[in-house]
Short mmCIF file of C-alpha atoms and ligand atoms in Angstrom, two decimals:
data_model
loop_
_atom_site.label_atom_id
_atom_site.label_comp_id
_atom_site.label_asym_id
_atom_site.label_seq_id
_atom_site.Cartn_x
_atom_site.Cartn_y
_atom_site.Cartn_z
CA UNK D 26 60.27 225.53 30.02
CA UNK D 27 59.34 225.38 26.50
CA UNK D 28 62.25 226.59 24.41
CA UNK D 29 64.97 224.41 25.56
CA UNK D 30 68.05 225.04 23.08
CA UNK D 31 71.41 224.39 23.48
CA UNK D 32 72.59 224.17 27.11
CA UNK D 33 75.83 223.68 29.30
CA UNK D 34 75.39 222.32 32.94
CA UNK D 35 78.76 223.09 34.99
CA UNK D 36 79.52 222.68 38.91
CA UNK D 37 79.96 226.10 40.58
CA UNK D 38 81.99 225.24 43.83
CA UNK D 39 84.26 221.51 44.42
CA UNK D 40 81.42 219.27 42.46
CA UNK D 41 79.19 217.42 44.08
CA UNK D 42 76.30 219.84 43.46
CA UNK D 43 73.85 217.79 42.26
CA UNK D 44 74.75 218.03 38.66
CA UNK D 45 73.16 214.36 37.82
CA UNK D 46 69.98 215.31 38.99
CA UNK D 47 69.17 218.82 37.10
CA UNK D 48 70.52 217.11 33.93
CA UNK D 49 68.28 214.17 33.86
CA UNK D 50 65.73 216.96 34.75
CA UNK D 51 66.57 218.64 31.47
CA UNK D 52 67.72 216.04 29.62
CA UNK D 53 63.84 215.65 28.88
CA UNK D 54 64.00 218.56 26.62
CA UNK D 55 67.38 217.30 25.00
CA UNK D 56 68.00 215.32 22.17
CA UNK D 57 72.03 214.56 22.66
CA UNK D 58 73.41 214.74 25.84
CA UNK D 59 77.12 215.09 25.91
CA UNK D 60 80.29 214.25 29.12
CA UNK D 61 82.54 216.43 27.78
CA UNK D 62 85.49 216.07 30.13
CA UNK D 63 86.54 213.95 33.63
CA UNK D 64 85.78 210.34 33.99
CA UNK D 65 85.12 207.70 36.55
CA UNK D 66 86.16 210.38 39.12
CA UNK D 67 82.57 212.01 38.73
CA UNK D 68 79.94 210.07 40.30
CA UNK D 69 76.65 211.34 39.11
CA UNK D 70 74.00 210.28 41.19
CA UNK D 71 70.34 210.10 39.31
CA UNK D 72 66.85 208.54 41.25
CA UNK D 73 64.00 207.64 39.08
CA UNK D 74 60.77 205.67 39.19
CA UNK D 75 62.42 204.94 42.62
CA UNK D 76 65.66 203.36 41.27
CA UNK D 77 68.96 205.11 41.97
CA UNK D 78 71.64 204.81 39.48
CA UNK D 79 75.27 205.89 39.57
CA UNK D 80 77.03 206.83 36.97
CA UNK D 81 80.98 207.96 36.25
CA UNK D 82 80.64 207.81 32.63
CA UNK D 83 77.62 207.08 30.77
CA UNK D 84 75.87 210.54 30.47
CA UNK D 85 72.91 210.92 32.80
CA UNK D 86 70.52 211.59 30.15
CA UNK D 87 70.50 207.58 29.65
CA UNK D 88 67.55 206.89 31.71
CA UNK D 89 65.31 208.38 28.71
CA UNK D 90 65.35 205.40 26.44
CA UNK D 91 64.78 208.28 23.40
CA UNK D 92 68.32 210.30 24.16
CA UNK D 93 71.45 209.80 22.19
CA UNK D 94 74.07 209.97 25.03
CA UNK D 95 77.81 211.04 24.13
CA UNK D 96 81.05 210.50 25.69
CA UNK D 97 83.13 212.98 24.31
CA UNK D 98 87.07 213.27 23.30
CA UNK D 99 87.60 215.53 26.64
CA UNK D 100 86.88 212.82 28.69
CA UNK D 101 89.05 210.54 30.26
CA UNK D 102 87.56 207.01 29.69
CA UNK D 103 87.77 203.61 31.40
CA UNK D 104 86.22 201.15 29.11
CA UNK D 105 86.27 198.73 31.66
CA UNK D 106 83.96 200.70 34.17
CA UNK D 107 81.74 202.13 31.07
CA UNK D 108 81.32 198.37 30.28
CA UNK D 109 80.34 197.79 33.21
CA UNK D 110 77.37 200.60 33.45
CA UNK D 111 76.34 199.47 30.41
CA UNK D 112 75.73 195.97 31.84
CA UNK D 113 73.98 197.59 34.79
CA UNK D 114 71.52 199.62 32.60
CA UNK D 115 70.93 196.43 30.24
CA UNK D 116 70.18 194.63 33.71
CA UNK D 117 67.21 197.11 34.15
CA UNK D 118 65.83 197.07 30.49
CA UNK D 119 67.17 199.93 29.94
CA UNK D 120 68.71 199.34 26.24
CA UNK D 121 71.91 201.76 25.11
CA UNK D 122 72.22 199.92 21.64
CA UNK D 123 72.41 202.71 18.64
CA UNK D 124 71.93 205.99 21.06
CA UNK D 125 75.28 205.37 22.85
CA UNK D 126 78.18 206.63 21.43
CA UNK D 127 82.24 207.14 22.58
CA UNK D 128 84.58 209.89 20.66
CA UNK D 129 87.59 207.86 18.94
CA UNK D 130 89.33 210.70 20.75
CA UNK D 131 88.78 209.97 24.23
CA UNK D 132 91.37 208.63 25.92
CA UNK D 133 91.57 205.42 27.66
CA UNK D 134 92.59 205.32 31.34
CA UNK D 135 94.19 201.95 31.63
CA UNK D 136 94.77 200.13 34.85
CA UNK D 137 98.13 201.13 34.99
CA UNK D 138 96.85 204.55 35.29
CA UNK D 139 95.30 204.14 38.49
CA UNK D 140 98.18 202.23 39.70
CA UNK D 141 100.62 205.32 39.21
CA UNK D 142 97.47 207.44 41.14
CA UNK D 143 97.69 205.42 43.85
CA UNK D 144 101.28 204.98 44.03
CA UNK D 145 102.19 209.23 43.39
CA UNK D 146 99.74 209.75 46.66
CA UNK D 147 101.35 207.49 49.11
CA UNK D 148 104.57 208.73 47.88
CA UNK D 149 103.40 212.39 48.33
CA UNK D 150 102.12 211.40 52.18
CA UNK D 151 100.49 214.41 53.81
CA UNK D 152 100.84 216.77 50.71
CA UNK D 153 98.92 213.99 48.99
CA UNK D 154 95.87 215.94 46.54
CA UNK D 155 92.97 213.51 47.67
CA UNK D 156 92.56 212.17 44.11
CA UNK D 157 89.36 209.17 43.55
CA UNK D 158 92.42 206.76 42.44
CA UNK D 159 90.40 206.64 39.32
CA UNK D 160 93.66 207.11 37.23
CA UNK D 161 92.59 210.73 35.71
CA UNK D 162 95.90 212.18 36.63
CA UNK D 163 97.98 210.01 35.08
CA UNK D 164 96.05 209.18 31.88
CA UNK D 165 95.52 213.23 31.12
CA UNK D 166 99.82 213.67 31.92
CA UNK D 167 100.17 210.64 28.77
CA UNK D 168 97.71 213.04 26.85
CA UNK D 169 99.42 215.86 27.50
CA UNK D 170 102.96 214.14 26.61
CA UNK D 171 101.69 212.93 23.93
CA UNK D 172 101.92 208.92 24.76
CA UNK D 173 98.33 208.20 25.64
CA UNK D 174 96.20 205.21 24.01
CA UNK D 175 92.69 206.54 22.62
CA UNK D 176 89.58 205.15 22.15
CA UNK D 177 90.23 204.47 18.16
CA UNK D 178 93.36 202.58 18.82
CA UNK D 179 91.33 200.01 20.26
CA UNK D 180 90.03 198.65 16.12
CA UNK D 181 93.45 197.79 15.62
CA UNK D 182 93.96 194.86 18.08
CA UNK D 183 97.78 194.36 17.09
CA UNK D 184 98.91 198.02 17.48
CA UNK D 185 96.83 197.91 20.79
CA UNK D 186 98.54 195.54 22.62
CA UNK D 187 101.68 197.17 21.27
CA UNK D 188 100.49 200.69 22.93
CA UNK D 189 99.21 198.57 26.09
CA UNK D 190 102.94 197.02 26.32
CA UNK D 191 104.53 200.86 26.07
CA UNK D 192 102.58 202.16 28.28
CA UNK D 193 102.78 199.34 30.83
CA UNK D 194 106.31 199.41 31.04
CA UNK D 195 106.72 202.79 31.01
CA UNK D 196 104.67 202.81 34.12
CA UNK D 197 106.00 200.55 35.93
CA UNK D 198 109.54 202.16 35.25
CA UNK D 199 108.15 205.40 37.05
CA UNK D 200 106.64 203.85 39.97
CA UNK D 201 109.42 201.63 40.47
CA UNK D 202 112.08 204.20 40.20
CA UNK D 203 110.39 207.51 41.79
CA UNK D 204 107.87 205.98 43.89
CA UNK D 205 109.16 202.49 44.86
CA UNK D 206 105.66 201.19 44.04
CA UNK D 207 104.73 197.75 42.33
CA UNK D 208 101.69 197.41 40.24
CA UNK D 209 99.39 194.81 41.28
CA UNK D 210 98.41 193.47 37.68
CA UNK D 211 100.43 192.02 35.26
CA UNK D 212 101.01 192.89 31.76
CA UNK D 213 99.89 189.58 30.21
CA UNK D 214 95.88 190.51 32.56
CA UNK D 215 95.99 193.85 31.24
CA UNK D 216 96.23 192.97 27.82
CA UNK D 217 94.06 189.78 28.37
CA UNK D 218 91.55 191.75 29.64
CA UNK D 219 91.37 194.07 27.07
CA UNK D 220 90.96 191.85 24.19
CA UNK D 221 87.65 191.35 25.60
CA UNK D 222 87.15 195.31 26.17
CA UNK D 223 88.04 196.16 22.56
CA UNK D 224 85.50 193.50 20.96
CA UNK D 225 82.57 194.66 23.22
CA UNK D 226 83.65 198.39 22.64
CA UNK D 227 83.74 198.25 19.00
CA UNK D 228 80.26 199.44 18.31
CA UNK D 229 80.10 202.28 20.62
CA UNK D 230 83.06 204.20 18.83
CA UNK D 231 82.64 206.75 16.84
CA UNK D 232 83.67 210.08 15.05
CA UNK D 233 81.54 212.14 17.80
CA UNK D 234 82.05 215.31 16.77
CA UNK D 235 80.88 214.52 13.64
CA UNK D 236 77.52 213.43 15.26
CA UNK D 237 77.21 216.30 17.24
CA UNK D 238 77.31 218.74 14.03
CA UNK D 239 75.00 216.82 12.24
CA UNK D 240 72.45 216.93 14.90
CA UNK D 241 73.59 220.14 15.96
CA UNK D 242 73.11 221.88 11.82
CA UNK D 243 69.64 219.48 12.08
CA UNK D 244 67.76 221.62 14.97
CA UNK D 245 68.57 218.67 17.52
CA UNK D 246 69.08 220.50 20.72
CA UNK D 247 71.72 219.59 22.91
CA UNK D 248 72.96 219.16 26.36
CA UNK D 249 76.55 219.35 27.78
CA UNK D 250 76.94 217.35 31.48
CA UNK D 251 79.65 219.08 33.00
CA UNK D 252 81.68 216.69 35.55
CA UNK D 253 83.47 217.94 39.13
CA UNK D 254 83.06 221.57 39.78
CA UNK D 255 84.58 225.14 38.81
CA UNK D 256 86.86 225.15 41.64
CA UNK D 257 88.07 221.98 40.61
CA UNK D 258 89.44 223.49 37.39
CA UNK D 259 93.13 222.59 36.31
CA UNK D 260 93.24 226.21 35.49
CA UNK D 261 91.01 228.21 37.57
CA UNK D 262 90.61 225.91 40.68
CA UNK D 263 92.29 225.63 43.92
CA UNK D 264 95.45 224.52 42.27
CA UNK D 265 97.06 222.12 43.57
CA UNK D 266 94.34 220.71 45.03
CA UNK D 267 92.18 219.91 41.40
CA UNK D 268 91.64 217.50 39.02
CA UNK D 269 93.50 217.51 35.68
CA UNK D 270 91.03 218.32 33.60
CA UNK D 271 89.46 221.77 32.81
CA UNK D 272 86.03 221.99 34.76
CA UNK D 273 84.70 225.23 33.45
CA UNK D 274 82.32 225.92 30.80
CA UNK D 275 84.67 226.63 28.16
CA UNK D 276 85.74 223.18 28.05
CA UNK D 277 82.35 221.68 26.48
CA UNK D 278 83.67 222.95 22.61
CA UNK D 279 87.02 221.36 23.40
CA UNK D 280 85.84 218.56 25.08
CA UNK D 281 82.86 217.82 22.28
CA UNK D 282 84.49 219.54 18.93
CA UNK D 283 81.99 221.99 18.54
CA UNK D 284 82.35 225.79 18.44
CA UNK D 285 80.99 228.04 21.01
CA UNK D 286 78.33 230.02 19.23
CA UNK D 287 76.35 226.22 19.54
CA UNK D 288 75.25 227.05 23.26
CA UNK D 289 72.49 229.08 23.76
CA UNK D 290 72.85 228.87 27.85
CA UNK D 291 75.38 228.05 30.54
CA UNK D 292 73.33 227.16 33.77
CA UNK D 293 75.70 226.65 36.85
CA UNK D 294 74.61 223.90 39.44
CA UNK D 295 74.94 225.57 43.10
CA UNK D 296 74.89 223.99 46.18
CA UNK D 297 72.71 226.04 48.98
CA UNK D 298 76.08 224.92 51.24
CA UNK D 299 79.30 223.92 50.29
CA UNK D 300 81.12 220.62 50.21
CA UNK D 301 84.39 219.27 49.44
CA UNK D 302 85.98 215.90 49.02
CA UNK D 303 89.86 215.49 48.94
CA UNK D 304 92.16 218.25 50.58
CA UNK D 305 92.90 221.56 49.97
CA UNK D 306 91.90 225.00 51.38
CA UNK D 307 87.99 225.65 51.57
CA UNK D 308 87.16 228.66 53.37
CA UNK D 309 83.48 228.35 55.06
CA UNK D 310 84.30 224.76 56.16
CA UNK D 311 82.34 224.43 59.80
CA UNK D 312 84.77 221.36 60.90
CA UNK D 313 81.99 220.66 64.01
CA UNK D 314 78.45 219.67 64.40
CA UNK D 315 76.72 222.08 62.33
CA UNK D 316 79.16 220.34 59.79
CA UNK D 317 77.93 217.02 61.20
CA UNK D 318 74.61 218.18 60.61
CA UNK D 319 74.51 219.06 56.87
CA UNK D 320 76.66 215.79 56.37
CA UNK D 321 73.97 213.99 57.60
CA UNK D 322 70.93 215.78 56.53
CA UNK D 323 72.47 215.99 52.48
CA UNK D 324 73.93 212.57 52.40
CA UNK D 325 77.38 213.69 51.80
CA UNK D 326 79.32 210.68 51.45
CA UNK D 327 80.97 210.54 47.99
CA UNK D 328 79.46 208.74 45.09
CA UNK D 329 82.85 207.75 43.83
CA UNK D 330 84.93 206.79 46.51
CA UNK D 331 82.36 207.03 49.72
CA UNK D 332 84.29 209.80 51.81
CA UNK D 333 82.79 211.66 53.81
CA UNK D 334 82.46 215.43 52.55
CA UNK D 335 83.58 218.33 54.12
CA UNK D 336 80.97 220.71 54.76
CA UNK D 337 80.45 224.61 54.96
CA UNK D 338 78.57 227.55 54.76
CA UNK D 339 77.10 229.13 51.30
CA UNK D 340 80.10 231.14 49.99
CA UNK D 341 79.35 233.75 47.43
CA UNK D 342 82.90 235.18 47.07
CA UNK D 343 82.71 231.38 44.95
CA UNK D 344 79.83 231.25 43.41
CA UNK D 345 80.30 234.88 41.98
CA UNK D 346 83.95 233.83 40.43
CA UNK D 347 82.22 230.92 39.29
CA UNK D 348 79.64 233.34 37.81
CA UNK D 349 82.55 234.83 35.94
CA UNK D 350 85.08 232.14 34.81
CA UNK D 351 81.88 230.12 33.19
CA UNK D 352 79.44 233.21 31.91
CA UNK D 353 76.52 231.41 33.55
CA UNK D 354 73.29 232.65 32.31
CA UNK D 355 71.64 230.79 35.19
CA UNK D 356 71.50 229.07 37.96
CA UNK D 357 70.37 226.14 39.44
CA UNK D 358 70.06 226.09 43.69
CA UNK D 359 69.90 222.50 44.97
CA UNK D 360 69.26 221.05 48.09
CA UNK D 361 67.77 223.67 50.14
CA UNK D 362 65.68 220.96 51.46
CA UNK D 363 69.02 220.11 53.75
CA UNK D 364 69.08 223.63 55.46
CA UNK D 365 65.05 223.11 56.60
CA UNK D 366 66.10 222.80 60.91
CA UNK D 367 68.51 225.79 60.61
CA UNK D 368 67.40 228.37 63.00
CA UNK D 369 69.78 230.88 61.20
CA UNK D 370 71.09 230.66 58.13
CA UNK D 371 74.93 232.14 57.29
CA UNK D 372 76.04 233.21 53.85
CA UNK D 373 79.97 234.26 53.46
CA UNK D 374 79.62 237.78 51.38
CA UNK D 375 83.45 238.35 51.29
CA UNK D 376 86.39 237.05 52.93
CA UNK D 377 89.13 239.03 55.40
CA UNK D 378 92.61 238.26 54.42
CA UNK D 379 95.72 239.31 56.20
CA UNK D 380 93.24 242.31 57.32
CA UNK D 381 92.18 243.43 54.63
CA UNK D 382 88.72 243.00 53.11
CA UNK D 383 88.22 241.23 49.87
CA UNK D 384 85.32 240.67 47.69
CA UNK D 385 87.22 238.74 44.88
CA UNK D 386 88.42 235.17 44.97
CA UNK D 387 91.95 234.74 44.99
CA UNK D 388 93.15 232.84 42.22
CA UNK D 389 96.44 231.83 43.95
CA UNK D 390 95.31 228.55 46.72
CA UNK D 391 97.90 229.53 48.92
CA UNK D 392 95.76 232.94 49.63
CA UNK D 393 92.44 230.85 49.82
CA UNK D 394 93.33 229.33 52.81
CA UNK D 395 94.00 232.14 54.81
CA UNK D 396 90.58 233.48 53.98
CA UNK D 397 88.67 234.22 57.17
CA UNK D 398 85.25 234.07 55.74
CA UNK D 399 82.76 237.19 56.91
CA UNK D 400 78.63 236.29 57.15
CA UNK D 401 75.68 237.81 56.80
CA UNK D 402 72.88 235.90 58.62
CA UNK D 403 69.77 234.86 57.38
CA UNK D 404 66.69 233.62 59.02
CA UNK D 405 65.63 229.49 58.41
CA UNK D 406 62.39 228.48 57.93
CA UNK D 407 62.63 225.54 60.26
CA UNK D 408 59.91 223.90 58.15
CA UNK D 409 59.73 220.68 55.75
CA UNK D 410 59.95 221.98 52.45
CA UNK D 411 60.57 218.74 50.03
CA UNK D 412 56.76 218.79 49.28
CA UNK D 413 56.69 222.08 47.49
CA UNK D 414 55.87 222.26 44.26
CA UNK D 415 55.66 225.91 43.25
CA UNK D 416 58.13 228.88 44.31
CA UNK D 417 54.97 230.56 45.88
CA UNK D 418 54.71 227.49 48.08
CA UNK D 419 57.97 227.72 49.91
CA UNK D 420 57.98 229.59 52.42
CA UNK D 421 58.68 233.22 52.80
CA UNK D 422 62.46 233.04 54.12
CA UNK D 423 63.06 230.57 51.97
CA UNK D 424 62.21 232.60 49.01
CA UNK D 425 64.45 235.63 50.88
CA UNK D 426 67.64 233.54 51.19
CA UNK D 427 67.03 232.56 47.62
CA UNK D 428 66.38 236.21 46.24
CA UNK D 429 69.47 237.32 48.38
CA UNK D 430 72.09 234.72 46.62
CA UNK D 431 70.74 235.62 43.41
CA UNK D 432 71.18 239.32 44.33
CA UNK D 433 74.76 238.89 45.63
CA UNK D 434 75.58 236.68 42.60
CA UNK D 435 75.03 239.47 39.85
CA UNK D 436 71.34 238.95 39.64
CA UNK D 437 71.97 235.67 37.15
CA UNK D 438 68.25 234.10 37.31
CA UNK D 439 67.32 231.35 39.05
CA UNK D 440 66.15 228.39 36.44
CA UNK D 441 65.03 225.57 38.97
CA UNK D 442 65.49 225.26 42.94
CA UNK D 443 65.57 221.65 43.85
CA UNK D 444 64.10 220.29 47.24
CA UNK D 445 65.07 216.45 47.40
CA UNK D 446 66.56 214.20 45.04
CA UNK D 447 63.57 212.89 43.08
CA UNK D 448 62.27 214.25 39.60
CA UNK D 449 58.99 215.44 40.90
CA UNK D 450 61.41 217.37 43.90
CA UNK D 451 62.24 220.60 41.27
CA UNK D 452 60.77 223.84 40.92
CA UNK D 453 61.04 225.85 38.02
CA UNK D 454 61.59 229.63 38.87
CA UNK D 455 62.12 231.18 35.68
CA UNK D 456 61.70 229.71 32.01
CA UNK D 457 64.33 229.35 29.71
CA UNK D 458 63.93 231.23 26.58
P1 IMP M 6 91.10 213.17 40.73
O1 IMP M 6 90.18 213.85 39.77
O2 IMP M 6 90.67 211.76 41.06
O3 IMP M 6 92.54 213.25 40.32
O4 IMP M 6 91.01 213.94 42.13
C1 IMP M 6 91.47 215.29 42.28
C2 IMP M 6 90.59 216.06 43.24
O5 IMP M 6 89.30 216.24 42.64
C3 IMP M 6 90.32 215.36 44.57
O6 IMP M 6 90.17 216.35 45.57
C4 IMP M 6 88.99 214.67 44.34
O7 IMP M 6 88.30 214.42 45.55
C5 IMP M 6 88.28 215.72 43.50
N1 IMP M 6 87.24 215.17 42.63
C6 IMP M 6 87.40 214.53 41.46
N2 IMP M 6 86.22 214.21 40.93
C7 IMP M 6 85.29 214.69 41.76
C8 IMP M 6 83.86 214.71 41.72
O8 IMP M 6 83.21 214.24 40.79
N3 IMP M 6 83.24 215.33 42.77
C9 IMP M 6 83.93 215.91 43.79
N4 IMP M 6 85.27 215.92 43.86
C10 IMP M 6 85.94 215.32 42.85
#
């Protein structure tokens, strides 16, 4: 993969595709890599030289001590858990001084934040979303309204506390009042504790978008981590049931300040299966022991909050809308590893609802989850595949199931198919160009 330009890396179903692990892959041909939106909800999981690292905010492409890594103004940012990642990856020699950088933009999710998350899902009982409790909800509503604290206003220590003390009460007014909820911390903690935040953060902030043009008019070629998954989309995703932050694509020139002729490709991370965490409909969802099974087989426990996922079948009715709400130029099939005991293999081609056949995914939730999903069955290759290297070395059906997703999925190519969770465990089909 020689000519690595300017890329996007988004999540094609509920996240959890293994986002972490193709970026670091790519990251090597990177200069900047960019989180362009989410924040401690993500959990991107990354194993190298036989460590495994999780991060929720530091971009994955930290592990390569020659990467500038970029937390952009999209994102939803808890200093106190970046500080914290930080501490981990200076614990393991692995030094983020002058190659780490946080937009001024970004706003701060404050502990108050994840407080009102908390305290809006008991209060919303069984129509509860699912949320991490990370806060992302409420800190994105004080963006929206136009209240929030950013990054920037943490120079200032004076007019921070005064922001901290707003926003506190203002809080604790609304969980009080709607949701009969008090917060756990106190005001005087909060602001205690970020007096230390705000000295330790001052050298990370920056005018990011800035950096990104420069390097960006230099040649530097960059890399945008998407976080969570399309179908996750405040816009575009099982709404409701999403997270409050656009998922798709199109978010990376918001969510970085760059324009969109700057990306070259937009390679979509696909699960050979499908998991979600947190509620909502999900059509292919095998709530039994073939469930059980890919559960066990892929490890899917959340990296965030450590729920257990729920698992399904490959849905292409999806993948395809995915295909078409981010203009993927590629795609990226990981774990197939998982599906090596299947005897047969399902993949949903198009759902029935209320009788009639569709091919398109709904955009309204409510119609998702009467979707009876319809299969076409493919044969497994009931073989251990994590030690091929090449795509001529898997094995035949393999290669078939993989040709047939790519067929039903508008013929995007397939960039890398991934066979366990380690570097050396990634295949490159076709080369970027
Ligand atoms: P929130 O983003 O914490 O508000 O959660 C909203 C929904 O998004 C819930 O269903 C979460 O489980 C889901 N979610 C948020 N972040 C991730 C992620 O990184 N992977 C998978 N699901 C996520």
């Amino acid at each position: 993969m020689s000519n690595m330009s300017n890329a996007v890396v988004v999540g094609t179903q509920w996240g959890d595709e293994g986002k972490a692990k193709v970026i670091d892959y790519l990251a090597d041909r990177s200069d900047l890599v960019i989180r362009f939106q989410g924040g401690a909800n993500a959990g991107h999981t990354v194993i190298a030289n036989r460590r495994k690292f999780i991060f929720h905010l530091v971009p994955s492409g930290i592990m390569y001590p020659d990467k500038v890594c970029i937390v952009g103004n999209g994102v939803a940012f808890d200093a106190e858990q970046f500080l914290k990642e930080v501490d981990e990856l200076d614990a393991c020699g692995i030094s983020v001084a002058e190659r780490l950088f946080v937009s001024d933009a970004a706003h701060l999710v404050l502990p108050y934040h994840k407080s009102l998350d908390t305290a809006s899902e008991s209060f919303m009982g069984k129509e509860k979303i699912g949320t991490t409790g990370r806060g992302i909800g409420p800190a994105y509503s004080d963006k929206i309204f136009r209240v929030g604290i950013r990054v920037g206003d943490l120079v200032d220590a004076d007019r921070l506390t005064e922001k901290i003390k707003n926003g506190f009460e203002r809080h604790r007014a609304l969980a009080a009042s709607i949701y009969k909820a008090d917060f756990p911390l106190s005001l005087d903690e909060i602001i205690h504790r970020y007096a230390a935040v705000r000295q330790r953060m001052l050298p990370f902030i920056d005018d990011t978008a800035f950096r990104i043009f420069e390097a960006y008019s230099k040649g530097k070629r960059l890399l945008f981590e998407g976080a969570q998954g399309t179908f996750l989309d405040i816009d575009h995703g099982t709404y409701p049931f999403v997270t409050s932050a656009n998922t798709v694509a199109g978010c990376a020139f918001t969510g970085s300040g760059i324009g969109p002729a700057a990306i070259d490709h937009v390679i979509g991370i696909v699960k050979t299966y499908t998991t979600r965490v947190g509620n909502g409909p999900f059509p292919t969802e095998l709530d039994n022991a073939t469930g059980e099974m890919l559960r066990k087989e892929g490890g899917e426990f959340g990296a965030t909050t450590g729920r257990p996922r729920r698992c399904g079948w490959f849905d292409t009715v999806m993948v395809r809308r995915a295909v078409q709400l981010n203009g993927l130029t590629h795609l990226v099939l990981t774990k197939l590893d998982v599906l090596n005991k299947l005897e047969e293999i399902p993949i949903c081609t198009h759902y029935e609802i209320r009788g009639k056949r569709l091919e398109r995914f709904p955009s309204n939730a409510a119609l998702v989850s009467e979707a009876i999903p319809v299969y076409e069955t493919m044969p497994g290759w009931k073989s251990d595949i994590a030690q091929c290297r090449s795509y001529g070395e898997l094995p035949l059906q393999a290669r078939t199931y993989i040709e047939r997703i790519r067929e039903i999925c508008y013929n995007i190519p397939v960039l890398i198919v991934s066979v366990g969770p380690e570097r050396r465990q990634t295949i490159e089909v076709t080369p970027l160009t």
